[in-house]
Every structure is written in C-alpha cells, then in structure tokens.
Coordinates of C-alpha atoms in Angstrom, one line a residue:
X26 CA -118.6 -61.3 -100.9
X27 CA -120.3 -59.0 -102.8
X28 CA -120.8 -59.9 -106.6
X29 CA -119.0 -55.9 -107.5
X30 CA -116.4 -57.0 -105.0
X31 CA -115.9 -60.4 -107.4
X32 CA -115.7 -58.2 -110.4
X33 CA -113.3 -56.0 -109.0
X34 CA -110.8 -58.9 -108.6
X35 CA -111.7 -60.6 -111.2
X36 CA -110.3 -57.1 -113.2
X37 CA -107.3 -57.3 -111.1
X38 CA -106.3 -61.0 -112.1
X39 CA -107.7 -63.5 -109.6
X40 CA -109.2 -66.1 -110.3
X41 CA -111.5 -68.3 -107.9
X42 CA -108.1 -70.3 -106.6
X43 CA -106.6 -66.6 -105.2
X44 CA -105.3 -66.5 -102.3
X45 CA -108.4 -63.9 -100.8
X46 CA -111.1 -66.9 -100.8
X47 CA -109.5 -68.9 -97.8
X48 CA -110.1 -65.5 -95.7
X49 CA -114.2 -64.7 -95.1
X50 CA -114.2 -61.2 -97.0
X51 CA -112.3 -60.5 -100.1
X52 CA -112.8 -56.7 -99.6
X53 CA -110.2 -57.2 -96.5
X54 CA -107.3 -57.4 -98.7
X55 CA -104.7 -54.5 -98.6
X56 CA -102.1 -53.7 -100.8
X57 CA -98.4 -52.6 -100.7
X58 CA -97.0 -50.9 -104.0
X59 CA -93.7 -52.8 -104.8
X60 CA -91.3 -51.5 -106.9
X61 CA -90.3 -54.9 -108.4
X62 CA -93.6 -57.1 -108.7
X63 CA -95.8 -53.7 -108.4
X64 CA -99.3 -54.0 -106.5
X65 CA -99.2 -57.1 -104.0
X66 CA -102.0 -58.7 -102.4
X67 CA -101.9 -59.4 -98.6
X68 CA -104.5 -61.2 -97.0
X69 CA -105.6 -61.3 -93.4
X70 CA -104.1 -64.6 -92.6
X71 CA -100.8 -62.8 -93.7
X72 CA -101.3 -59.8 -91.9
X73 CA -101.7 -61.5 -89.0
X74 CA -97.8 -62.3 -89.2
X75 CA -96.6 -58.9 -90.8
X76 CA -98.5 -56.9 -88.3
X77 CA -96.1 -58.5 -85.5
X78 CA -92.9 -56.7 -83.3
X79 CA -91.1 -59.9 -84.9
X80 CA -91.9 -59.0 -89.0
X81 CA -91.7 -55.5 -88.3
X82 CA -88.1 -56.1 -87.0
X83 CA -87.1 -56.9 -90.4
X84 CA -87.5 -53.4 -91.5
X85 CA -83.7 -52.9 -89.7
X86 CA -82.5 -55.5 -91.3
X87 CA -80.3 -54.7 -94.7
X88 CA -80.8 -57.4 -97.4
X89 CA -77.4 -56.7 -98.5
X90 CA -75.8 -56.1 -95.0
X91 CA -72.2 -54.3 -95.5
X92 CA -72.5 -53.6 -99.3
X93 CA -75.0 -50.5 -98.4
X94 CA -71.8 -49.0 -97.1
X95 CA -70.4 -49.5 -101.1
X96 CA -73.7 -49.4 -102.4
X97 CA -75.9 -46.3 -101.2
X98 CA -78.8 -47.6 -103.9
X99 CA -79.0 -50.7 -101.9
X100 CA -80.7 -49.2 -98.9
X101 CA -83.7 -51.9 -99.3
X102 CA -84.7 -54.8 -96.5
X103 CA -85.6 -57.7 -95.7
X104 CA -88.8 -57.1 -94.9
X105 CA -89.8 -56.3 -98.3
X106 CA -87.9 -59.2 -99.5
X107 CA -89.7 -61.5 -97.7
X108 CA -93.3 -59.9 -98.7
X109 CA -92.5 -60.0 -102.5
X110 CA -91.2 -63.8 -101.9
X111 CA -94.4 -64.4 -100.5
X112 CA -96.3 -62.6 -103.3
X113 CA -94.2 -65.2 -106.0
X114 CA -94.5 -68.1 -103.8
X115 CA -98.3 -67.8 -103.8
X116 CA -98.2 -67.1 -107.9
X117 CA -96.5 -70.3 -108.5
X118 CA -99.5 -72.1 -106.0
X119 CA -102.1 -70.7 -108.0
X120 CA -100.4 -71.1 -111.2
X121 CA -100.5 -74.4 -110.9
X122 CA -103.9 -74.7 -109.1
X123 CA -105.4 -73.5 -112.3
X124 CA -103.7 -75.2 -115.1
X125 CA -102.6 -78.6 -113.3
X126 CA -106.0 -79.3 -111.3
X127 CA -105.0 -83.0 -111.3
X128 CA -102.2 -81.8 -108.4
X129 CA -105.4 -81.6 -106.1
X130 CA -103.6 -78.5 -104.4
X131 CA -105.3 -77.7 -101.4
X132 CA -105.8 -74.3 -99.8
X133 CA -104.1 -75.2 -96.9
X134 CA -100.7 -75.6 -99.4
X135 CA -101.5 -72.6 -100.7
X136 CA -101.5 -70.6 -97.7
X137 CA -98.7 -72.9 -96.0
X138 CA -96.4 -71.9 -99.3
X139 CA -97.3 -68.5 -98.7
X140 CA -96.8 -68.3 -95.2
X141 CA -93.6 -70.4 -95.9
X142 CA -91.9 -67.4 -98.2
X143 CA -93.3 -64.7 -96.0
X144 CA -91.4 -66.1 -93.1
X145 CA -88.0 -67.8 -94.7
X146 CA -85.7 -65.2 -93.3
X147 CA -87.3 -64.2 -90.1
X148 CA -84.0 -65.9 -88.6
X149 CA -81.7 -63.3 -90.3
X150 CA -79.2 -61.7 -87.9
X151 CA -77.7 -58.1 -88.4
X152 CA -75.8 -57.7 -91.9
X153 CA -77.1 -60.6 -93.5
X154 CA -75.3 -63.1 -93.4
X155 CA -71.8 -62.2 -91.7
X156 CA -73.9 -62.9 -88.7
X157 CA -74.4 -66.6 -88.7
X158 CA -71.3 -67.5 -91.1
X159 CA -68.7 -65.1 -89.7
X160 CA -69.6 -63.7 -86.5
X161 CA -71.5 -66.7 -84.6
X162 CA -68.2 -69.1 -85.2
X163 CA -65.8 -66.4 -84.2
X164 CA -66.9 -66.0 -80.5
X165 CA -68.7 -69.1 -80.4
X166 CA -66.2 -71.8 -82.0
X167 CA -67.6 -75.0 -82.9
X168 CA -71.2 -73.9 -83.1
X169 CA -73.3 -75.1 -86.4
X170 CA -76.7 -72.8 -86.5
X171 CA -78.0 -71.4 -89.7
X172 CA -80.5 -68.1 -90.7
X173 CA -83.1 -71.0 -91.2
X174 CA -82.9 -72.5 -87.2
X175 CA -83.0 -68.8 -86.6
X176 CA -86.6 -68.9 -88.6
X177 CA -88.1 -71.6 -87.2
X178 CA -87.1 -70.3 -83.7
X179 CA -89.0 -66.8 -84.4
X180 CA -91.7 -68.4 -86.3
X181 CA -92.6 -70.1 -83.1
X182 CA -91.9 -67.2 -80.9
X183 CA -94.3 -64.8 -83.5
X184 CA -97.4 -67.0 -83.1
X185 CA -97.1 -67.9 -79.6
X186 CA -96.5 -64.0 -78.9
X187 CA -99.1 -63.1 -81.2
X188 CA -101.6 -65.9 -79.8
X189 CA -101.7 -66.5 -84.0
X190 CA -104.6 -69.8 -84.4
X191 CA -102.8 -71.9 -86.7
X192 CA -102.5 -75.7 -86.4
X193 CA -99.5 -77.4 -85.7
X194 CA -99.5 -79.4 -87.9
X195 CA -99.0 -76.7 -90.8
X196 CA -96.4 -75.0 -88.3
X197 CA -94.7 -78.0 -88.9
X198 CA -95.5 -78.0 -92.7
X199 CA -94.3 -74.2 -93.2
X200 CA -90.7 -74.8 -91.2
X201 CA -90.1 -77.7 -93.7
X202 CA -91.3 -75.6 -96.5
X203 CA -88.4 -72.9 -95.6
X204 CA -85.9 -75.6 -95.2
X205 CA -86.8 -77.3 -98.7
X206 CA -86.8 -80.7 -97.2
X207 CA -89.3 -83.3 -97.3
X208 CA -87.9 -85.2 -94.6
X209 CA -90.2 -86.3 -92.0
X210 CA -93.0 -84.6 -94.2
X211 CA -95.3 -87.8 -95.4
X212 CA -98.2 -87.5 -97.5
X213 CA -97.1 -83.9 -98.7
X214 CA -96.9 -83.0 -102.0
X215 CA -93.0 -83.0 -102.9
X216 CA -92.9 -80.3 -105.3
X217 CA -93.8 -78.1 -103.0
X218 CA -90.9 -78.5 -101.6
X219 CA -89.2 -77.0 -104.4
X220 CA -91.2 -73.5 -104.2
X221 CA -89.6 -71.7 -101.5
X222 CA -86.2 -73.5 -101.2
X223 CA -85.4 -75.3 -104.0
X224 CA -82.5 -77.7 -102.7
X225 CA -82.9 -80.1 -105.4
X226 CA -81.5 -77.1 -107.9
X227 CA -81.7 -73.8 -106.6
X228 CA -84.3 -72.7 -108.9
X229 CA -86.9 -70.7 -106.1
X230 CA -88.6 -67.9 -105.8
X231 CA -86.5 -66.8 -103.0
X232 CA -83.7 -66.5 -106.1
X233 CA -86.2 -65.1 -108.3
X234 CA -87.1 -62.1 -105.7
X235 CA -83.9 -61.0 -104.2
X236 CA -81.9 -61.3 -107.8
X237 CA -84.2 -59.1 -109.4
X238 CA -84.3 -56.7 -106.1
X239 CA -81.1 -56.7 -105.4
X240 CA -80.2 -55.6 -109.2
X241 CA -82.6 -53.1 -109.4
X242 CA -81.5 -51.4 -106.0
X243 CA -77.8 -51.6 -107.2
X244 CA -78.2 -50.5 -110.6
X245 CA -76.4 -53.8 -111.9
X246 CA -78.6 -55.1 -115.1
X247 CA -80.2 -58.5 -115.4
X248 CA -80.5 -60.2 -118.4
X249 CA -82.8 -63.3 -117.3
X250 CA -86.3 -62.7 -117.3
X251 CA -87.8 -64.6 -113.6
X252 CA -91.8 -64.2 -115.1
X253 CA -91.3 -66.1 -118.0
X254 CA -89.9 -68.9 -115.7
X255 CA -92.8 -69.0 -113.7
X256 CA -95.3 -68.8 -116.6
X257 CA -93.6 -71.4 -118.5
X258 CA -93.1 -74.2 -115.8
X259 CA -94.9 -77.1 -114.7
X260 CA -95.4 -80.4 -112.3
X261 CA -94.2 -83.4 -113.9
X262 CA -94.1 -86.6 -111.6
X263 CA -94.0 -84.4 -108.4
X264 CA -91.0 -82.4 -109.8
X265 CA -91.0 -78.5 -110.9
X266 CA -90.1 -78.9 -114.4
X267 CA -89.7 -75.7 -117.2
X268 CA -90.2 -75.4 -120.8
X269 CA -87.1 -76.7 -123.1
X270 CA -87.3 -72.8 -123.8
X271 CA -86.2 -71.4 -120.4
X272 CA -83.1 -73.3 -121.1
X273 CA -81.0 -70.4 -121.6
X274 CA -83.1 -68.4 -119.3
X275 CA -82.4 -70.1 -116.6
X276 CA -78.6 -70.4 -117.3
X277 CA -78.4 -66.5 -117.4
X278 CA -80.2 -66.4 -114.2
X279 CA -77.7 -68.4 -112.2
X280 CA -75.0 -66.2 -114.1
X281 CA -76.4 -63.3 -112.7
X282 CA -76.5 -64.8 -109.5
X283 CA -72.8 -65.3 -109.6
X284 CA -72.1 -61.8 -111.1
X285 CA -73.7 -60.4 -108.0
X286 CA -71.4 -62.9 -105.9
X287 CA -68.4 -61.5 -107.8
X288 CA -69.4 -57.7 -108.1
X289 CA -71.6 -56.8 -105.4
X290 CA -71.9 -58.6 -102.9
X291 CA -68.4 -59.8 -102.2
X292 CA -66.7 -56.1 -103.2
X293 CA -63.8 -55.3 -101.7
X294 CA -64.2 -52.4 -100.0
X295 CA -67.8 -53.9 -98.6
X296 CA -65.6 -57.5 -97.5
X297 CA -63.5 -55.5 -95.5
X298 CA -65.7 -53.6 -93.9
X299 CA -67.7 -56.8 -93.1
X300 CA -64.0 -57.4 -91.2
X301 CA -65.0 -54.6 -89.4
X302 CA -68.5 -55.0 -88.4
X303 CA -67.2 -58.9 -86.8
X304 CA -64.3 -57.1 -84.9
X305 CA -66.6 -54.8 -83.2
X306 CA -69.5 -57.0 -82.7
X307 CA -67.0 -60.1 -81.3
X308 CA -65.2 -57.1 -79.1
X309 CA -68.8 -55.9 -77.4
X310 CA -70.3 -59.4 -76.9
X311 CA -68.6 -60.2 -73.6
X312 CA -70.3 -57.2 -72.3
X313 CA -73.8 -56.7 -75.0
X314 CA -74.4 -60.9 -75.3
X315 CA -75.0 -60.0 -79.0
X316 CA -74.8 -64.5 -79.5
X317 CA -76.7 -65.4 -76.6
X318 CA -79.5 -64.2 -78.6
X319 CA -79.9 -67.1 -80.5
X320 CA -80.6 -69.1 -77.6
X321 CA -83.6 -66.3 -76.6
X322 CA -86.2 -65.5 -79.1
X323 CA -87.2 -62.1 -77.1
X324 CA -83.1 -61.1 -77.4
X325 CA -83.0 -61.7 -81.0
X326 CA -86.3 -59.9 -81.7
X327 CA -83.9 -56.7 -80.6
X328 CA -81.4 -58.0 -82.6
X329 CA -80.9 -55.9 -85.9
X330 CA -78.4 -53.9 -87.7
X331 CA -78.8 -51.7 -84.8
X332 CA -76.3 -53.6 -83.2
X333 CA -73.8 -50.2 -84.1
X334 CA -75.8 -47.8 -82.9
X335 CA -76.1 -49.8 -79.7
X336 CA -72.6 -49.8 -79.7
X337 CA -72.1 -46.2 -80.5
X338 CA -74.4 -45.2 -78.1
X339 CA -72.2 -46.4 -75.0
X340 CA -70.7 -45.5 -72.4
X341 CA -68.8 -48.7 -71.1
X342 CA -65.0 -48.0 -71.1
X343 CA -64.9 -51.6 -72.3
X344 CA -66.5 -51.0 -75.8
X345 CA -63.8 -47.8 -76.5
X346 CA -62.3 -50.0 -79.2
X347 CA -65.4 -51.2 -80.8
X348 CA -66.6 -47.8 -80.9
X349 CA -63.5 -46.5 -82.4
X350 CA -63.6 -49.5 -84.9
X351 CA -67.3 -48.4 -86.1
X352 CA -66.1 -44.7 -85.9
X353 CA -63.1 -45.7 -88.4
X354 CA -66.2 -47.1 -91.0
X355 CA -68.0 -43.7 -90.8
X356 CA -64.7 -41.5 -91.8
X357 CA -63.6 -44.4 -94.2
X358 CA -60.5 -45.5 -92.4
X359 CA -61.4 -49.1 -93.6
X360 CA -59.4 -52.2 -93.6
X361 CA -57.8 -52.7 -96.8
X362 CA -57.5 -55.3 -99.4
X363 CA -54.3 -56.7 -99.7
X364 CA -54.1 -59.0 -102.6
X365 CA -56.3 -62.1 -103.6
X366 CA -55.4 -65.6 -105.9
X367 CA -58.0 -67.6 -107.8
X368 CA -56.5 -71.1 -107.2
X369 CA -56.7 -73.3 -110.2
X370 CA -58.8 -76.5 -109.5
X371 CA -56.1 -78.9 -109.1
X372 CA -55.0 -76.7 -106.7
X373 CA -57.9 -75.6 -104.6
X374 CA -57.1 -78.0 -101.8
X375 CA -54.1 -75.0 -101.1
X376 CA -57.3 -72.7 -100.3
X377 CA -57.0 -73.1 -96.6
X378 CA -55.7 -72.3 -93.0
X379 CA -53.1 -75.4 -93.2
X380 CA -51.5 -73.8 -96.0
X381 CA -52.3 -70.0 -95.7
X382 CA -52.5 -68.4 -92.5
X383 CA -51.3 -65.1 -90.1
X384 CA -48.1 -66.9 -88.8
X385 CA -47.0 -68.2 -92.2
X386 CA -46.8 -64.8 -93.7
X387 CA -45.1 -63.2 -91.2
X388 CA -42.5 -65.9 -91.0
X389 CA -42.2 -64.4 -94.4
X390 CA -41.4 -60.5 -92.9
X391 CA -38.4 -58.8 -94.4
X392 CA -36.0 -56.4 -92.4
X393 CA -37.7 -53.7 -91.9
X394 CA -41.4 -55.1 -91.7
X395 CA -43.3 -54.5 -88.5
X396 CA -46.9 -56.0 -89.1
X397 CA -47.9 -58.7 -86.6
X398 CA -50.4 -62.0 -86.7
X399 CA -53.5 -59.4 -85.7
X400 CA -52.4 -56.7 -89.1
X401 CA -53.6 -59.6 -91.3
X402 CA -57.4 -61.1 -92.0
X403 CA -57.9 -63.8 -94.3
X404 CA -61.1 -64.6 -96.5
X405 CA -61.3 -68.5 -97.6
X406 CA -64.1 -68.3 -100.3
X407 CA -65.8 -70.3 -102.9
X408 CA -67.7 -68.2 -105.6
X409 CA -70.3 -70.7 -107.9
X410 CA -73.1 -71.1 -110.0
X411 CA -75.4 -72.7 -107.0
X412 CA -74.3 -75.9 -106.9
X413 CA -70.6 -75.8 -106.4
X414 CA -68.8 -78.0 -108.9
X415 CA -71.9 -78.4 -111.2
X416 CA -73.9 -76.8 -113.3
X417 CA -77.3 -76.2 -111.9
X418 CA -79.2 -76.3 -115.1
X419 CA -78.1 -80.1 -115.2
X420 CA -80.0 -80.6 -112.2
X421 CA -83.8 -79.0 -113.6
X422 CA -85.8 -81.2 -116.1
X423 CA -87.6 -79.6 -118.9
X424 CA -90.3 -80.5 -121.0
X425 CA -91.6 -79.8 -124.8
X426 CA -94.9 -78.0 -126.0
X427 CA -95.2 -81.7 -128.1
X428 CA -95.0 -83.6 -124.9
X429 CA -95.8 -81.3 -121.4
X430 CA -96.1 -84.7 -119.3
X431 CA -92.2 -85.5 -120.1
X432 CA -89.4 -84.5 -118.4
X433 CA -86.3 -84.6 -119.9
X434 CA -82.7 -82.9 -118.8
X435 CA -81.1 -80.9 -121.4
X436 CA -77.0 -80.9 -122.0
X437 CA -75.5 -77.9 -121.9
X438 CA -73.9 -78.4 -125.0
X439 CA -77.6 -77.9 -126.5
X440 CA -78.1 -74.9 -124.9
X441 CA -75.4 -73.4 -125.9
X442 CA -71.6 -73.6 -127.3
X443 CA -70.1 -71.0 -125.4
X444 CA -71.2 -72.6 -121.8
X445 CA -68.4 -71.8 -119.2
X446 CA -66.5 -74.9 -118.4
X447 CA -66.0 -74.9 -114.6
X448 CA -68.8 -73.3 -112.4
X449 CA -66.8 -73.4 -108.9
X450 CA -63.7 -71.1 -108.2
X451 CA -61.7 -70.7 -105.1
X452 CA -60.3 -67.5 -103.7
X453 CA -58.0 -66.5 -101.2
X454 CA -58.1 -62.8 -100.2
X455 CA -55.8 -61.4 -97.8
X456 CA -56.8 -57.9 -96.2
X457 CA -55.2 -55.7 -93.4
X458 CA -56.3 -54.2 -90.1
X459 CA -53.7 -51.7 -90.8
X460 CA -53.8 -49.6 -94.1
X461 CA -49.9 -48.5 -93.8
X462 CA -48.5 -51.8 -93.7
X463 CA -50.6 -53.0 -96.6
X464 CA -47.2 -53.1 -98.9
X465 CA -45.1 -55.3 -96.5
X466 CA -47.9 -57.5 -96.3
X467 CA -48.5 -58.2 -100.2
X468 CA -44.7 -59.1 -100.2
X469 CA -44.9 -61.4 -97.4
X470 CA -47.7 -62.7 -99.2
X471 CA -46.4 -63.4 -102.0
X472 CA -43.4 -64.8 -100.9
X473 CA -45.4 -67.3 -99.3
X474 CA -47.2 -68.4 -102.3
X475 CA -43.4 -68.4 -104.4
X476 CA -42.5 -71.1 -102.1
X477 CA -45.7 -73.0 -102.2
X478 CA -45.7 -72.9 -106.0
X479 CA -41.7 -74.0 -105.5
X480 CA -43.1 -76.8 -103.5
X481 CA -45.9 -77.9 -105.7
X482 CA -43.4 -77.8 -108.8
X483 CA -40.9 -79.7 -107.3
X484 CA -43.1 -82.5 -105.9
X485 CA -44.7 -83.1 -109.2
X486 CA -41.8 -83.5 -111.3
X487 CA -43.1 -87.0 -112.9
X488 CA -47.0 -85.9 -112.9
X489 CA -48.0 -83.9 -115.2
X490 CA -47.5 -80.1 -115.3
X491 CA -49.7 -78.8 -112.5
X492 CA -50.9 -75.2 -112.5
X493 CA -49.0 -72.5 -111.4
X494 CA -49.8 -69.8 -108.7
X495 CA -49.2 -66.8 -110.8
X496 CA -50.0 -62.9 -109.1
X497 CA -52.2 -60.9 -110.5
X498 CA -50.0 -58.4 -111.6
X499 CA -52.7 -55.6 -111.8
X500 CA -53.0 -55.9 -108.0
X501 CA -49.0 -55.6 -107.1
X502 CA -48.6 -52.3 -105.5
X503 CA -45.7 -50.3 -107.0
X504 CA -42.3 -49.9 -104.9
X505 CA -41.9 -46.3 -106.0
X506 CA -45.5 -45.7 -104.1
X507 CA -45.5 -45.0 -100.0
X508 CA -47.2 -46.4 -97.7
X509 CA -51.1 -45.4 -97.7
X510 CA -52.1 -43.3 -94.9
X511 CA -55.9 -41.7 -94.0
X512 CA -57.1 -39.5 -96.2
X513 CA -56.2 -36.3 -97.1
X514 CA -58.2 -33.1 -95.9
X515 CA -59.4 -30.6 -97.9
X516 CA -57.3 -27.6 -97.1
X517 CA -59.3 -24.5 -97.6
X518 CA -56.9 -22.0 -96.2
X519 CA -54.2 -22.4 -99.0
X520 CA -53.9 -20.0 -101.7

C-alpha cells in the first residue's frame, strides 16, 4: 500500500487494526453511502459474499414485512440491514482492538465478527418474520426451525456456490457467532459472543442497527443514543460491560425497542394484513411448495417477498382464492380488528387456546349471528422489554471511570425512580376474516370473557381479590353503528 493511500485512511478514521489490512490492497475498498451510519467500508473479503445471487436476494426482502403496507416510509431491506450490522459489528472489533490490546483480538475475530453480522439474517423468509413464526407452523404443524437455521443453511449454500476460500473452521466460528452461543466453541474468546447476538442481554449491534433504521424509515423518534454505547463500553473478565453512564441509555433503548413492538410493528391494520399474507401463502403451498424451501437451499434462494407476485401472476384455477385474498390487500378490503385484552399478570395463564379459541366464541353467538369458526383469527402475544419478565438492564454490568476493570450491576432503582414495574404484558387480539360481522363478533367475545371473569371471581372467593378482565371501552363498537362494509366510491357524477 502506497504511503498516500495510508494517509488517505488514516483521514478517514482507520487505524492500523481496520478492517482493510487483512485484504492485500487497501485501495480495494468500496463504499456504500448509508443513510444511518453514513459512508461504510466494505472490504474484498466482504464482497466476496455481498456480490452473491444469495445476498443480493435480500434486496426483496422487507425488514419490516407487512408494516410497509401501514408504513409507506418503511420501504427499506434487509440487505442494507445486514451491511450496516456488519459495519457496527466490525466498529465494536476494532474498538476494542485499540484500546483493550490485552484481549489479544486476532484478525481472524475481526473478520469472523464481521462476516458474522453481514450474514445473521441471510435465513429470513418473506415478510420477516410471519414466515418462520406464523406461516412455517401453520402448514407444517409441529416443525421448530428458526430465521437463524435458515442462515446457517444459506451461509453454506453461498460459499459452496460461490467456491468462497474460507476455512471451516471459521464457518463454524461465524454460524455460532450469529446464534450468540458459545457452545461447542472452545478456546474462543466469549465476549465475542455477545457482539452480534447478545443472548446473555440483548444488548447487540443487530438492536443497535435495525432500531435506529427502522425509526428513521418510519418517522418514529428515538431517544437512546446507540454510539455513545459503543464508545463507552468495554471487556471486563470476558464480558461486554458499559460505563455506569449508559445506564439510562441503555434503558431507553430497550423502551424504544418495545414502543416499536407496540406501535409499529405489531399495528393493527399491518397484524391483520399479516393474517392475510399466511392465508394466501398456506392456500398456494400445496401447489407453489412455498415450505419445502427450507429443506432446499436453491428453492429458498427464490424465496422472497415475491412470493405475491408469484401468486398474482397465475394461472392455476387452484390459487383463485389466494389471488383474490392478495387482491383484497391492494383495494384495502383487509381483515379487521376485532377487539384486544391486556391480561393482568396473575392472569396471563388465560392468554391461550385452552381458554380462548374459534369454537368458544361462537358457542357464544346470539340469535341473529351468522359468523362461523373460519370469520375469526386469534393473535396470542407477548410484548416485552427483551427479556420477558425481567428487566434487561439487570442483566449488563457496568463499570466506573474510577475503576474500568470492575464490573458491577446497577439496580434500577439507581437509575431511576420512575422505572416501569412489570416489563412483560400479554395480549389477546381477536380479528375477523369478515369485516361485516365484526360487531357480532366483539359481543361474542366479550361474552366469553364475562363468563371467564365470572369464573375466575367465583373460584377465588377466599384468595385474595384477583384482577378483573375489564373491556376496553374505547374499542366497544356502538350499537347505533351498522355493520362495516368496503369502502365507499367516490361518486363523481352527483351534483
């Protein structure tokens, strides 16, 4: 390398440790203009995996699936997700590379971390994750595969196809790195662990990237500042540990995390729609074999969000109703929301298919009511701060400017007053497959959940007081308003 070519970087911000000096000429570098983490840095070793039919196909791939029908800001992928994780995860590498040179970081961890956040979500099916948590167990009941087999699976299938020279031994490194788990991983270094997927607290740079994307693609403002994290953190005995004054930064970053949960990604309008995306996928498999791509690497590299198109496309009379499903999305003939109940923790046990299910509430029909089993879907969810029950920021140790080679945990009660005092809730939203009956459903409903709450009262009469399952009352629909029907048209012939 040329000694102007050394300046030049050097003027940019690298150091000797940069990620460039395991490749043979810095001045081989290219950049990509992000709009979150601005100019990154891709090396040829990286290229060698983004320049790929199996990156590339995360370009069709929506990082927020179904909410870009809610959201028309949120039009970005995962592709460039996964290059800006990559771009952090290599950050926090050399970060510590220049300050902690007593870790001994090699530059094969550096360029297995990188590699490891450039390929986390090569497993993603189409819309995110409604895929592998809603669709895979609908027409394949019983099955337990993740996103992150999925990744492993195309990670393999990438460097074979690509004839990509990397060891096996770092293959085996990098799937581990995606997966966060040390296990069966001896003599690595276990905070590295911690970099990509942090399963110790959920403090990653996977978080760090698709928070502050997602909330800059939405609109939605973030108050928790990811750069000062990564500045102000260090390795103490093998463990990622932050400054005692990311305290509160850190808290507001998991809140954010959960505001997204509760505003954005699980709207309404975008969860029903979701209901729609499953129906038509789970109606066209018998005849596409959407789910027998996860048993074919060279299926699933087809697979994308294109799956509608594919659908639309068609000319089988046997995928008419998952054509006229998608074709209901595009004129916004959607499922609707019915009603929804946050259960009370005593009560969250309530929160489930032996309790609340199609058959119950239409053993709950009036005279008059005509829904059936197949008008009503129901969503079983839990909405938290990361860790369910718990407050992550127990879980991260911290350490003072006085002492930096101490960890220490810090109560929340030091952090601040006004903490929240549960970090888990439970919901139970019921939507419809048919917008006109959505009235005589939210009765039925909630006639079913009188007599549960009956139940529960009566049972506990020498316990104490348990809670109560209340309706919201700013979701009951009004008797004195009709059924809803489609849309009205514009009528541009009146007077």
């Amino acid at each position: 390398m040329s000694n102007d070519s050394y300046r030049k970087l050097l003027r940019r911000g690298y150091t000797e440790d940069s990620s460039f000096m395991d490749d043979d000429d810095a001045d081989t570098l290219k950049y990509v203009n992000d709009p979150i983490h601005g100019y990154i840095p891709l090396s040829p070793t990286a290229l060698q995996f983004i320049d790929t039919p199996q990156f590339q196909r995360l370009r069709y791939l929506k990082q927020m699936g179904s909410a870009y029908f809610v959201f028309p800001g949120c039009s970005h992928n995962r592709f460039e997700h996964c290059i800006g994780t990559s771009y952090l995860a290599t950050s926090v590498v050399q970060n510590f590379m220049q300050w902690q040179p007593e870790l001994d970081i090699t530059k094969r961890d550096l360029r297995c971390v990188t590699l490891a956040g450039l390929c986390h979500d090569l497993g993603h099916g189409p819309f995110s994750h409604v895929f592998d948590n809603v669709f895979l167990p609908r027409v394949l009941p019983g099955i337990k595969w993740s996103h992150e087999q999925g990744s492993e699976m195309m990670l393999n299938h990438t460097i074979d196809e690509n004839h990509i020279d990397i060891d096996d031994s770092d293959v085996s490194f990098i799937k581990k790195l995606i997966r966060g788990s040390e296990t069966g991983a001896p003599g690595e270094k276990t905070f590295l662990f911690d970099i990509v997927a942090n399963n110790r607290n959920g403090v990653d740079v996977d978080k760090f990237d698709y928070i502050q994307r997602d909330c800059y693609n939405v609109g939605v403002k973030s108050s928790y500042d990811f750069s000062r994290l990564m500045l102000n953190s260090r390795v103490i005995d093998d463990e990622l540990c932050y400054s005692h004054k990311e305290a509160y930064n850190l808290t507001e970053m998991f809140h954010t995390r959960y505001s997204l949960h509760k505003r954005v990604y699980s709207h309404r309008a975008a969860e029903g729609i979701e209901h729609m995306i499953v129906d038509a996928m789970a109606v066209a498999n018998p005849v596409l074999k959407i789910a027998d791509a996860i048993y074919d690497p060279r299926m699933y590299q087809n697979l994308t969000d294109d799956v509608l198109r594919d659908i639309e496309r068609s000319r089988e009379p046997e995928l008419q109703e998952a054509r006229d499903i998608i074709s209901r999305i595009y004129t916004r003939d959607i499922y609707k929301f019915v009603d929804e109940f946050i259960m009370p923790a005593d009560l969250s046990a309530i929160a489930s298919k032996r309790h609340i299910n199609e058959a119950a509430i239409v053993g709950f029909r009036a005279d008059g009511d005509d829904f059936v089993e197949h008008d009503i879907l129901i969503n079983f969810a839990r909405k938290h701060f990361g860790m369910g029950s718990e407050n992550p920021v127990d879980h991260i140790n911290f350490y003072s400017k006085y002492k930096n080679n101490e960890k220490f945990s810090i109560p929340s009660e030091m952090i601040s007053m006004c903490m929240p005092q549960k970090y888990q809730e439970h919901i139970v939203r019921i939507f419809t497959r048919s917008p006109h009956k959505r009235k005589q459903i939210q009765k039925a409903v909630r006639r079913l959940i009188d007599q549960i709450d009956k139940r529960i009262q009566s049972n506990s009469q020498n316990t104490m007081s348990p809670s109560s399952l209340t309706p919201n009352r700013g979701l009951t629909i009004p008797d004195d308003i009709g059924d809803l029907v489609k849309k009205r048209r514009l009528d541009f012939n009146g007077a």
